[in-house]
Amino acid sequence: MTRRPVIAVLEGAHPVRGLERVQELAEFRVVQSDGLARALDGADVLYLWDFFSGALPAAWHAADSLQWLHCAAAGVDRLLFPELVASDVVVTNAHGVFDQPMAEYVLGAVLHAAKGFGPLRDQQSQRDWIWREGRNIAGTRALVVGTGSIGRHTARLLRAVGIRVEGVGRVASEHDDDFGRVHAAADLARVVGDVDWLVLVAPLTPATENLIDADVMGALPESAVLINVGRGRLLDEEALVARLRDGTLAGAVLDTFAVEPLPPDNPLWSLPSVLITPHMASNADSWLDDLAAQFERNLRLWLAGEPLPGVVDKVLGYVPSIRR
Amino acid sequence: MTRRPVIAVLEGAHPVRGLERVQELAEFRVVQSDGLARALDGADVLYLWDFFSGALPAAWHAADSLQWLHCAAAGVDRLLFPELVASDVVVTNAHGVFDQPMAEYVLGAVLHAAKGFGPLRDQQSQRDWIWREGRNIAGTRALVVGTGSIGRHTARLLRAVGIRVEGVGRVASEHDDDFGRVHAAADLARVVGDVDWLVLVAPLTPATENLIDADVMGALPESAVLINVGRGRLLDEEALVARLRDGTLAGAVLDTFAVEPLPPDNPLWSLPSVLITPHMASNADSWLDDLAAQFERNLRLWLAGEPLPGVVDKVLGYVPSIRR
């Protein structure tokens, strides 16, 4: 590479961080969506700091030199349009950055449901002192759907507090270090019958869309709680609402939805056994700085011609996990 | 003991459990408060299944043969009136039964505050989708006031998820297995300056009443959250309200109060950074059966002339912990 590399940066709501540490290494073109096509013209790298943007397909025609696209998010479902998948552009994501906050959110969700903090908060707003028992989480059973980096971190944290964890992945395994047993996704309806916490951390792909359908929900015990930090379209939202309404599912903690922001008329808002959080499970403390530091590390590797970590398999739709 | 022992059982709101398993071993007199004096006449044992009752002092005059009093609760502060303390009646409590639910409640409280689930639940009731960041709990600092069985179990659970824990007890120690470092209660104001979670699990005694006074609260950082599962009178409630109101304390999760039920006009009810729960931290799953099984074990030991576990030091006001 004789000329200075050109890096297009799609900014967005949060100002991009950390470029001051790498400004000598490349020419940076920091733009909003409307400037993306012009920035891509001649760019070697696209840095999607604004991972919520859907602007790329419309600007793709201008990406005449692109080699590498880094997305500062874990889920790349909105990014993988056919032309990008078919191209030889390498896609990397924010692999690992969100492991800790998301695992903690899931544990918090489990305890929130087990101790009844949602209904207790509702009572508090009425100044009602109504005693009710909680549940212990030690010895309960969690099934974590998604065996990537976040799922593994979540499994380890849940195990650390005495929860019995198994996993669900593309392929079954009997001897997984983090999960013990991993079930194949195709067997879900057959293996959820004794689950206390069904935890969704899977990426959204054609293989996982609507994975938690009415059949799987029907096979869950009435005492089960569904926790979704993956993507809303992993589950059948109508079936979920129906089961929560008729009391055949104990509760849900949901951070992600088929449509975001969750529309005001969505029935999930008002179900007392549901906790709604606004797609924030992955966001804690230094997450913006961590994303910036990760891009800097990746950029230095790329400039040195080294292999990049966190490369997305564009056909599978996620970073394949390395079994430990 | 030649005659069959007589056991007075003070029942209360929850029907007493488990007596069918021991009915051959003694004569049981199951009464409510108004029958306590008559039941105590000639009784060898008093089994306080209704641990909220304050009926004992008024009936104490009838306790002419009492050797052992078992209280199915952890905190015995309401029980230790002067005549009982001065007597040679052995007092045991529900030592150990509440370790797991209370430790889990504390971890749930930490995560509830860290992830902002309270304000998010309030937003939900307004159908408001307002993004906000959480905090990670890994690497944060908890100070657990109370180094008995519940405090130790809590410390181990918090450590298991990556929280740095120290303890506060009657006497300082540098090398405690569960806490690492234990500070003396007298030093509290000097050691809370970098605390994220101040957790109160201490018994209420003359030495701990108002331990968390305005000085200690003033020394806490503004980012700190206070969690009280001990007794309301461990802290200065007015000072707590003042600090929460002016934002110099980030929040509180409170399961116990100076007056219970918490009166409707108490200002704590309406502070958005506070979660109020109705004295239920210790109650989960099989707690009633666990209490019954514990009494059965103790009764069999007592009948065999064996030493009883969980003997309360009536002067200290709690079961002294055995340092591991």
XYZ file of C-alpha atoms in Angstrom:
648
model
C 0.000 0.000 0.000
C 1.828 3.089 -1.164
C -0.816 5.766 -0.693
C -2.335 6.544 2.707
C -5.400 4.340 3.258
C -8.782 6.030 3.189
C -11.287 5.193 5.919
C -14.931 6.215 5.673
C -16.567 6.579 9.087
C -20.334 6.601 9.389
C -21.012 8.536 12.570
C -24.619 8.891 13.786
C -26.108 9.902 17.127
C -23.056 9.218 19.305
C -19.956 11.168 18.118
C -17.272 8.729 16.980
C -14.583 8.175 19.599
C -10.888 7.460 19.518
C -9.955 8.652 16.023
C -7.449 11.087 17.552
C -5.332 8.082 18.477
C -5.125 6.811 14.889
C -5.359 9.975 12.806
C -1.763 9.670 11.577
C -2.443 6.194 10.174
C -5.031 7.012 7.536
C -7.215 9.634 5.927
C -10.527 9.640 7.769
C -13.781 10.787 6.199
C -16.302 11.143 9.020
C -19.813 11.484 7.600
C -23.479 11.063 8.406
C -25.745 8.867 6.262
C -26.255 11.491 3.568
C -22.519 11.745 2.955
C -21.809 8.036 2.875
C -21.718 7.499 -0.892
C -19.212 10.306 -1.408
C -17.055 9.057 1.463
C -17.035 5.495 0.105
C -15.653 6.595 -3.258
C -12.039 5.391 -3.126
C -12.270 4.277 0.514
C -10.360 1.159 1.605
C -12.196 0.739 4.878
C -15.690 1.478 6.142
C -16.048 1.956 9.879
C -19.710 1.724 10.834
C -19.727 3.566 14.130
C -23.464 4.174 13.600
C -24.522 0.550 13.544
C -28.207 1.409 13.499
C -27.937 3.063 10.109
C -29.481 1.359 7.114
C -27.731 3.727 4.701
C -25.183 1.329 3.254
C -27.171 -0.441 0.502
C -28.065 2.864 -1.153
C -24.419 4.001 -1.082
C -22.902 0.657 -2.011
C -22.488 1.577 -5.692
C -19.753 4.008 -4.654
C -17.704 1.401 -2.759
C -15.196 0.855 -5.514
C -12.105 0.040 -3.402
C -13.496 -1.329 -0.182
C -11.508 -4.130 1.466
C -12.719 -4.155 5.029
C -15.874 -3.132 6.857
C -15.870 -2.911 10.652
C -19.224 -2.676 12.383
C -19.267 -1.412 15.975
C -22.096 -3.768 16.922
C -22.514 -7.458 17.680
C -25.543 -8.225 15.521
C -24.971 -7.640 11.804
C -28.387 -8.819 10.581
C -29.315 -5.389 9.208
C -25.982 -5.114 7.443
C -25.691 -8.260 5.395
C -27.449 -7.284 2.177
C -26.834 -9.503 -0.849
C -24.245 -7.322 -2.617
C -22.082 -7.145 0.519
C -22.409 -10.883 1.144
C -21.410 -11.612 -2.462
C -18.456 -9.210 -2.342
C -14.942 -9.989 -1.100
C -15.139 -7.259 1.557
C -14.107 -8.622 4.948
C -16.649 -7.809 7.667
C -15.682 -7.653 11.335
C -17.904 -6.839 14.306
C -17.684 -5.800 17.965
C -16.894 -9.349 19.002
C -16.376 -9.582 22.764
C -17.098 -5.964 23.702
C -20.626 -6.721 24.856
C -20.016 -10.059 26.585
C -19.850 -8.688 30.121
C -22.778 -6.203 30.097
C -25.068 -8.632 28.305
C -24.247 -11.551 30.599
C -24.883 -9.290 33.599
C -28.150 -8.049 32.112
C -29.320 -11.649 31.701
C -28.426 -12.497 35.310
C -30.184 -9.319 36.418
C -33.229 -10.318 34.374
C -33.276 -13.769 35.983
C -33.140 -12.258 39.473
C -35.681 -9.563 38.575
C -38.146 -12.242 37.601
C -37.230 -14.654 40.405
C -37.621 -12.083 43.158
C -40.702 -10.471 41.590
C -39.131 -6.996 41.487
C -41.421 -5.896 38.626
C -44.720 -6.497 40.418
C -43.142 -5.189 43.643
C -42.201 -1.962 41.849
C -45.777 -1.682 40.594
C -47.045 -2.147 44.184
C -44.597 0.516 45.321
C -46.104 3.045 42.914
C -49.427 2.440 44.712
C -47.763 2.523 48.168
C -49.043 -1.037 48.623
C -47.252 -3.256 51.164
C -48.308 -6.705 49.938
C -45.990 -9.512 50.982
C -45.088 -12.064 48.335
C -42.466 -14.764 48.136
C -39.588 -14.884 45.726
C -37.910 -17.833 44.077
C -34.364 -19.035 44.591
C -32.295 -19.184 41.422
C -29.761 -21.726 42.711
C -30.519 -25.078 41.144
C -32.865 -23.661 38.491
C -32.341 -24.463 34.820
C -31.387 -22.029 32.085
C -31.284 -22.795 28.391
C -29.134 -20.319 26.469
C -29.978 -20.124 22.770
C -26.823 -18.916 21.063
C -23.371 -20.374 21.656
C -21.222 -17.475 20.499
C -19.063 -15.273 22.657
C -21.974 -13.567 24.454
C -23.818 -16.844 25.031
C -20.719 -18.450 26.488
C -20.023 -15.542 28.790
C -23.654 -15.616 29.900
C -23.499 -19.358 30.567
C -20.411 -18.965 32.735
C -21.968 -16.162 34.783
C -25.216 -18.062 35.337
C -23.263 -21.151 36.367
C -21.217 -19.084 38.826
C -24.381 -18.434 40.872
C -25.555 -22.031 40.864
C -27.866 -22.136 37.847
C -27.777 -25.300 35.744
C -27.114 -24.197 32.171
C -27.359 -25.909 28.825
C -27.002 -24.399 25.367
C -28.729 -24.439 22.016
C -26.690 -24.044 18.855
C -26.589 -24.983 15.218
C -25.092 -28.359 16.039
C -25.467 -30.507 19.136
C -22.552 -31.295 21.409
C -22.307 -33.433 24.525
C -19.115 -32.058 26.004
C -18.985 -28.313 25.701
C -16.738 -26.513 28.210
C -19.196 -23.683 28.871
C -22.537 -25.386 28.359
C -21.896 -28.997 29.161
C -24.583 -30.040 26.737
C -25.519 -28.114 23.589
C -28.764 -29.073 21.875
C -29.420 -28.595 18.180
C -31.818 -25.739 17.457
C -34.064 -28.167 15.584
C -34.715 -29.996 18.875
C -35.804 -26.909 20.815
C -39.454 -27.876 21.311
C -38.325 -31.246 22.675
C -35.844 -29.889 25.234
C -37.562 -26.852 26.809
C -40.023 -28.806 28.960
C -38.114 -28.300 32.223
C -36.583 -24.885 31.583
C -36.901 -22.044 34.080
C -35.098 -19.378 32.018
C -35.100 -19.446 28.220
C -32.383 -16.974 27.237
C -32.105 -15.740 23.641
C -28.689 -14.379 22.658
C -28.545 -15.808 19.141
C -27.877 -13.676 16.060
C -30.769 -13.093 13.686
C -30.240 -15.138 10.532
C -32.528 -16.986 8.161
C -31.905 -20.056 10.338
C -32.859 -18.365 13.619
C -35.717 -16.101 12.531
C -38.871 -17.157 14.391
C -36.914 -19.978 16.071
C -39.016 -19.523 19.213
C -42.337 -20.129 17.549
C -45.709 -21.058 19.000
C -44.644 -24.722 19.209
C -41.552 -23.990 21.284
C -43.491 -21.608 23.520
C -46.205 -24.217 23.932
C -43.592 -26.689 25.139
C -42.252 -24.358 27.847
C -43.522 -24.949 31.384
C -45.919 -22.340 32.787
C -43.289 -21.311 35.323
C -40.759 -20.370 32.634
C -39.505 -16.867 31.923
C -38.263 -15.811 28.497
C -35.322 -13.399 28.295
C -34.479 -11.887 24.904
C -31.305 -9.886 24.371
C -30.740 -11.164 20.820
C -33.188 -9.850 18.274
C -36.947 -9.417 18.412
C -37.520 -11.514 15.312
C -36.013 -14.597 16.968
C -39.467 -15.146 18.455
C -43.126 -15.049 17.501
C -44.208 -11.908 19.369
C -47.928 -12.614 18.956
C -47.559 -16.101 20.406
C -45.543 -14.665 23.283
C -48.222 -12.083 24.070
C -50.905 -14.779 23.944
C -49.035 -17.035 26.391
C -48.273 -14.204 28.795
C -51.893 -13.040 28.678
C -53.389 -16.431 29.449
C -50.797 -17.081 32.161
C -49.240 -20.121 30.497
C -45.859 -18.377 30.626
C -44.696 -16.777 33.874
C -42.960 -13.743 32.437
C -40.548 -12.140 29.997
C -37.668 -9.682 30.120
C -37.226 -8.150 26.690
C -34.509 -5.808 25.457
C -35.102 -6.192 21.757
C -38.192 -6.238 19.564
C -39.306 -6.862 16.003
C -39.924 -3.107 15.665
C -37.787 -0.629 17.622
C -38.570 1.661 19.319
C -41.405 -0.572 20.529
C -44.585 1.142 19.225
C -46.802 2.694 21.936
C -49.727 0.450 21.004
C -47.758 -2.790 21.417
C -49.522 -4.966 24.023
C -46.194 -5.996 25.617
C -45.898 -2.579 27.309
C -48.777 -3.210 29.682
C -48.316 -6.859 30.656
C -47.380 -6.861 34.357
C -45.186 -9.950 34.038
C -43.019 -8.295 31.373
C -40.052 -5.988 31.824
C -39.368 -3.859 28.738
C -35.921 -2.290 28.350
C -34.983 -0.064 25.396
C -32.212 -2.091 23.675
C -29.630 -1.235 26.318
C -28.500 -4.643 27.580
C -25.181 -4.257 25.804
C -24.497 -0.711 26.942
C -22.658 -0.154 30.202
C -19.792 1.924 31.485
C -16.979 2.131 28.946
C -18.714 0.517 25.983
C -18.083 3.447 23.628
C -14.410 3.576 24.601
C -14.184 -0.207 24.300
C -15.577 -0.013 20.765
C -13.039 2.688 19.914
C -10.152 0.666 21.361
C -11.264 -2.412 19.442
C -11.282 -0.552 16.129
C -7.821 0.832 16.865
C -6.475 -2.671 17.548
C -8.093 -4.014 14.392
C -6.831 -1.102 12.297
C -3.240 -1.628 13.410
C -3.519 -5.341 12.583
C -5.009 -4.581 9.176
C -2.272 -2.056 8.375
C 0.315 -4.655 9.376
C -1.315 -7.237 7.130
C -2.228 -9.438 10.088
C -5.432 -11.503 10.296
C -8.349 -9.664 11.910
C -10.228 -11.081 14.910
C -14.009 -11.182 14.921
C -14.494 -11.842 11.204
C -18.153 -12.383 10.369
C -19.054 -15.409 8.274
C -21.263 -13.499 5.853
C -23.216 -16.599 4.882
C -23.838 -17.788 8.441
C -24.458 -14.224 9.570
C -22.209 -14.142 12.647
C -18.724 -14.754 13.968
C -18.403 -18.533 14.250
C -17.336 -19.357 17.798
C -14.147 -21.176 18.479
C -14.998 -24.044 20.782
C -12.716 -23.901 23.780
C -36.501 -36.660 81.464
C -39.089 -39.182 82.479
C -42.313 -37.487 81.415
C -43.045 -36.579 77.789
C -41.693 -33.101 77.076
C -44.224 -30.322 76.521
C -43.703 -27.973 73.601
C -45.666 -24.746 73.266
C -45.979 -23.632 69.642
C -46.949 -20.043 68.836
C -48.535 -20.248 65.415
C -49.651 -17.019 63.699
C -50.571 -16.201 60.119
C -48.838 -19.159 58.424
C -50.059 -22.524 59.817
C -47.179 -24.318 61.528
C -45.612 -27.018 59.374
C -43.979 -30.336 60.026
C -45.349 -31.227 63.480
C -46.822 -34.445 62.061
C -43.264 -35.738 61.713
C -42.473 -35.209 65.412
C -45.829 -35.653 67.101
C -44.735 -38.890 68.823
C -41.806 -37.134 70.456
C -43.612 -34.626 72.648
C -46.892 -33.094 73.672
C -47.511 -30.101 71.428
C -49.676 -27.146 72.432
C -50.289 -25.110 69.277
C -51.714 -21.701 70.165
C -52.164 -18.159 68.934
C -50.937 -15.176 70.973
C -53.924 -15.139 73.286
C -53.301 -18.715 74.361
C -49.565 -18.368 74.900
C -49.527 -17.954 78.704
C -51.630 -21.047 79.263
C -49.490 -23.067 76.831
C -46.272 -21.971 78.544
C -47.402 -23.262 81.917
C -45.309 -26.400 82.394
C -43.797 -26.246 78.891
C -40.177 -27.311 78.379
C -39.817 -25.785 74.944
C -41.278 -22.774 73.172
C -41.312 -22.943 69.388
C -41.937 -19.461 67.975
C -43.244 -20.281 64.536
C -44.875 -16.819 64.485
C -41.686 -14.823 64.758
C -43.472 -11.509 64.230
C -45.422 -11.877 67.443
C -44.601 -9.640 70.376
C -46.732 -11.714 72.756
C -43.968 -13.354 74.758
C -43.161 -10.687 77.414
C -46.775 -10.560 78.574
C -46.904 -14.365 78.867
C -43.437 -14.803 80.330
C -44.687 -15.088 83.906
C -46.170 -18.491 83.005
C -42.894 -19.917 81.664
C -42.072 -21.896 84.784
C -40.229 -24.852 83.212
C -38.842 -23.462 79.972
C -35.431 -24.760 78.919
C -35.236 -23.951 75.227
C -36.816 -21.400 72.904
C -36.525 -21.855 69.155
C -37.384 -18.890 66.964
C -38.129 -19.556 63.277
C -36.491 -16.292 62.220
C -32.967 -14.966 61.803
C -33.300 -11.632 63.599
C -34.207 -11.978 67.275
C -34.122 -8.259 68.142
C -37.823 -8.156 69.023
C -37.479 -11.256 71.169
C -34.654 -10.456 73.558
C -36.476 -8.701 76.392
C -34.592 -8.386 79.685
C -36.236 -11.292 81.537
C -35.431 -13.721 78.734
C -31.862 -12.446 78.452
C -31.391 -12.843 82.221
C -32.895 -16.335 82.251
C -31.072 -19.606 81.565
C -33.387 -20.428 78.649
C -31.352 -21.393 75.581
C -32.448 -19.451 72.478
C -31.852 -20.800 68.976
C -32.820 -19.206 65.683
C -33.262 -20.072 61.988
C -29.524 -19.966 61.449
C -28.652 -20.791 57.821
C -32.174 -21.176 56.441
C -32.203 -17.705 54.917
C -28.614 -17.559 53.634
C -29.419 -18.444 50.030
C -32.559 -16.327 49.416
C -31.050 -13.281 51.122
C -27.742 -13.507 49.272
C -29.665 -13.819 46.001
C -31.886 -10.879 46.900
C -28.798 -8.732 47.505
C -27.282 -9.733 44.156
C -30.630 -9.028 42.506
C -30.718 -5.633 44.207
C -27.214 -4.822 42.969
C -28.157 -5.725 39.398
C -31.510 -3.934 39.669
C -29.705 -0.734 40.567
C -26.782 -1.252 38.168
C -28.969 -1.851 35.142
C -31.513 0.814 36.102
C -34.447 -1.614 36.054
C -36.462 0.570 38.456
C -36.513 3.714 36.298
C -36.925 1.513 33.205
C -40.008 -0.079 34.774
C -41.368 3.408 35.494
C -40.762 4.356 31.832
C -42.520 1.181 30.773
C -45.643 2.191 32.679
C -45.669 5.352 30.521
C -44.857 3.371 27.330
C -41.726 5.512 27.073
C -38.812 4.158 25.037
C -35.948 6.208 26.449
C -32.542 4.658 26.034
C -30.220 4.739 29.036
C -26.981 3.010 29.858
C -26.451 0.521 32.632
C -23.405 -0.106 34.775
C -21.274 -3.227 34.872
C -21.046 -4.847 38.293
C -17.794 -6.723 37.631
C -14.989 -4.916 39.418
C -17.292 -2.778 41.563
C -16.911 -2.682 45.347
C -19.357 -3.975 47.922
C -19.092 -3.492 51.653
C -21.170 -6.021 53.579
C -22.077 -4.886 57.097
C -22.643 -8.068 59.071
C -20.270 -11.033 59.096
C -22.638 -13.770 60.215
C -23.915 -16.640 58.172
C -26.057 -14.498 55.831
C -23.315 -11.915 55.363
C -20.769 -14.578 54.497
C -23.066 -16.283 52.028
C -23.793 -12.899 50.456
C -20.089 -12.104 50.206
C -19.363 -15.386 48.446
C -22.182 -14.875 45.935
C -21.122 -11.295 45.134
C -17.522 -12.444 44.706
C -18.638 -15.200 42.349
C -19.808 -12.572 39.845
C -16.664 -10.471 40.051
C -17.573 -7.914 42.725
C -14.801 -6.916 45.144
C -16.171 -7.495 48.631
C -15.048 -6.450 52.083
C -16.862 -6.849 55.376
C -17.721 -4.826 58.451
C -18.002 -6.568 61.802
C -17.550 -6.045 65.497
C -13.833 -6.643 65.233
C -11.467 -6.000 62.363
C -9.643 -8.805 60.576
C -7.129 -8.768 57.762
C -7.416 -12.359 56.592
C -11.001 -13.480 56.524
C -11.797 -16.369 54.171
C -15.047 -14.870 52.893
C -14.350 -11.143 53.111
C -10.615 -10.872 52.804
C -10.656 -7.758 54.925
C -13.164 -7.069 57.710
C -13.322 -3.519 59.044
C -14.439 -2.652 62.547
C -17.884 -1.060 62.658
C -16.403 1.933 64.449
C -14.379 2.723 61.302
C -17.346 2.734 58.924
C -17.284 6.424 58.057
C -13.589 6.146 57.197
C -13.910 3.121 54.879
C -17.037 3.778 52.777
C -15.492 6.442 50.527
C -15.062 4.149 47.510
C -18.013 1.829 48.011
C -20.487 1.101 45.213
C -22.859 -1.127 47.213
C -23.302 -0.736 50.963
C -25.100 -3.901 52.040
C -26.692 -4.141 55.498
C -27.245 -7.686 56.782
C -26.317 -7.064 60.419
C -28.599 -7.963 63.325
C -30.219 -5.110 65.212
C -28.551 -4.759 68.602
C -27.697 -1.806 70.839
C -24.307 -1.803 69.087
C -25.726 -1.678 65.536
C -28.762 0.572 66.002
C -28.321 3.679 63.858
C -24.901 2.393 62.751
C -25.459 3.956 59.322
C -25.957 7.474 60.575
C -25.732 10.803 58.784
C -21.924 10.765 59.081
C -21.559 7.380 57.399
C -24.030 8.380 54.694
C -22.182 11.625 54.195
C -18.974 9.675 53.592
C -20.504 7.482 50.862
C -19.788 8.494 47.275
C -22.707 9.936 45.297
C -22.660 6.880 43.045
C -23.269 4.486 45.951
C -26.397 2.411 46.447
C -27.545 1.288 49.899
C -29.130 -2.176 50.237
C -30.819 -3.044 53.539
C -31.999 -6.580 54.284
C -31.101 -6.403 57.984
C -33.334 -4.154 60.031
C -34.700 -0.675 59.352
C -33.246 0.765 62.523
C -29.696 -0.026 61.422
C -29.853 3.277 59.555
C -31.029 6.846 59.987
C -34.035 6.842 57.690
C -34.383 10.630 57.661
C -30.764 11.083 56.649
C -31.241 8.466 53.931
C -34.279 10.249 52.526
C -32.410 13.568 52.565
C -29.437 12.147 50.636
C -31.623 10.380 48.093
C -33.681 13.546 47.583
C -30.722 15.819 46.964
C -29.068 13.240 44.727
C -25.989 12.752 46.878
C -26.759 9.039 47.033
C -27.557 7.145 43.827
C -30.213 4.820 45.182
C -31.444 2.319 47.725
C -33.041 -1.114 47.738
C -34.854 -1.608 51.028
C -36.573 -4.726 52.355
C -36.856 -3.648 55.975
C -37.898 -0.458 57.717
C -38.067 1.136 61.150
C -41.858 0.741 61.004
C -43.419 -2.168 59.099
C -45.579 -2.213 57.102
C -44.028 0.984 55.750
C -46.650 3.689 56.418
C -48.332 5.113 53.302
C -47.064 8.622 54.044
C -43.405 7.574 54.250
C -41.418 9.581 51.667
C -39.367 6.509 50.644
C -42.331 5.127 48.681
C -42.136 7.807 46.007
C -38.400 8.258 45.483
C -37.656 6.984 41.966
C -34.176 5.756 42.891
C -35.574 3.503 45.638
C -36.953 -0.012 45.348
C -39.226 -0.931 48.271
C -39.903 -4.610 48.947
C -42.189 -5.816 51.763
C -39.778 -7.740 54.033
C -39.587 -10.723 51.693
C -35.856 -11.012 50.958
C -35.600 -14.125 53.109
C -38.669 -15.855 51.720
C -38.299 -18.085 48.702
C -39.370 -21.532 47.598
C -39.206 -24.024 50.421
C -38.499 -21.629 53.303
C -41.452 -22.798 55.399
C -40.494 -26.445 54.941
C -36.859 -25.586 55.640
C -37.879 -23.962 58.924
C -39.917 -27.045 59.827
C -37.042 -29.388 58.993
C -34.647 -27.289 61.042
C -36.868 -27.458 64.110
C -37.185 -31.208 63.709
C -33.396 -31.615 63.560
C -32.962 -29.392 66.618
C -35.688 -31.171 68.548
C -34.091 -34.564 67.969
C -30.731 -33.198 69.112
C -32.295 -31.640 72.211
C -34.097 -34.876 73.104
C -30.796 -36.749 72.731
C -29.061 -34.254 74.977
C -26.804 -33.073 72.162
C -25.653 -29.464 71.767
C -27.942 -27.340 69.592
C -26.663 -25.453 66.534
C -27.555 -21.796 66.029
C -27.549 -20.791 69.694
C -28.094 -17.036 70.074
C -25.716 -15.150 72.329
C -28.448 -13.304 74.228
C -26.113 -10.492 75.240
C -24.658 -9.927 71.781
C -28.084 -10.438 70.213
C -27.163 -12.911 67.473
C -25.492 -16.226 66.705
C -21.756 -15.522 66.858
C -20.191 -16.668 63.598
C -17.533 -19.310 63.572
C -14.675 -17.948 61.497
C -13.809 -20.478 58.837
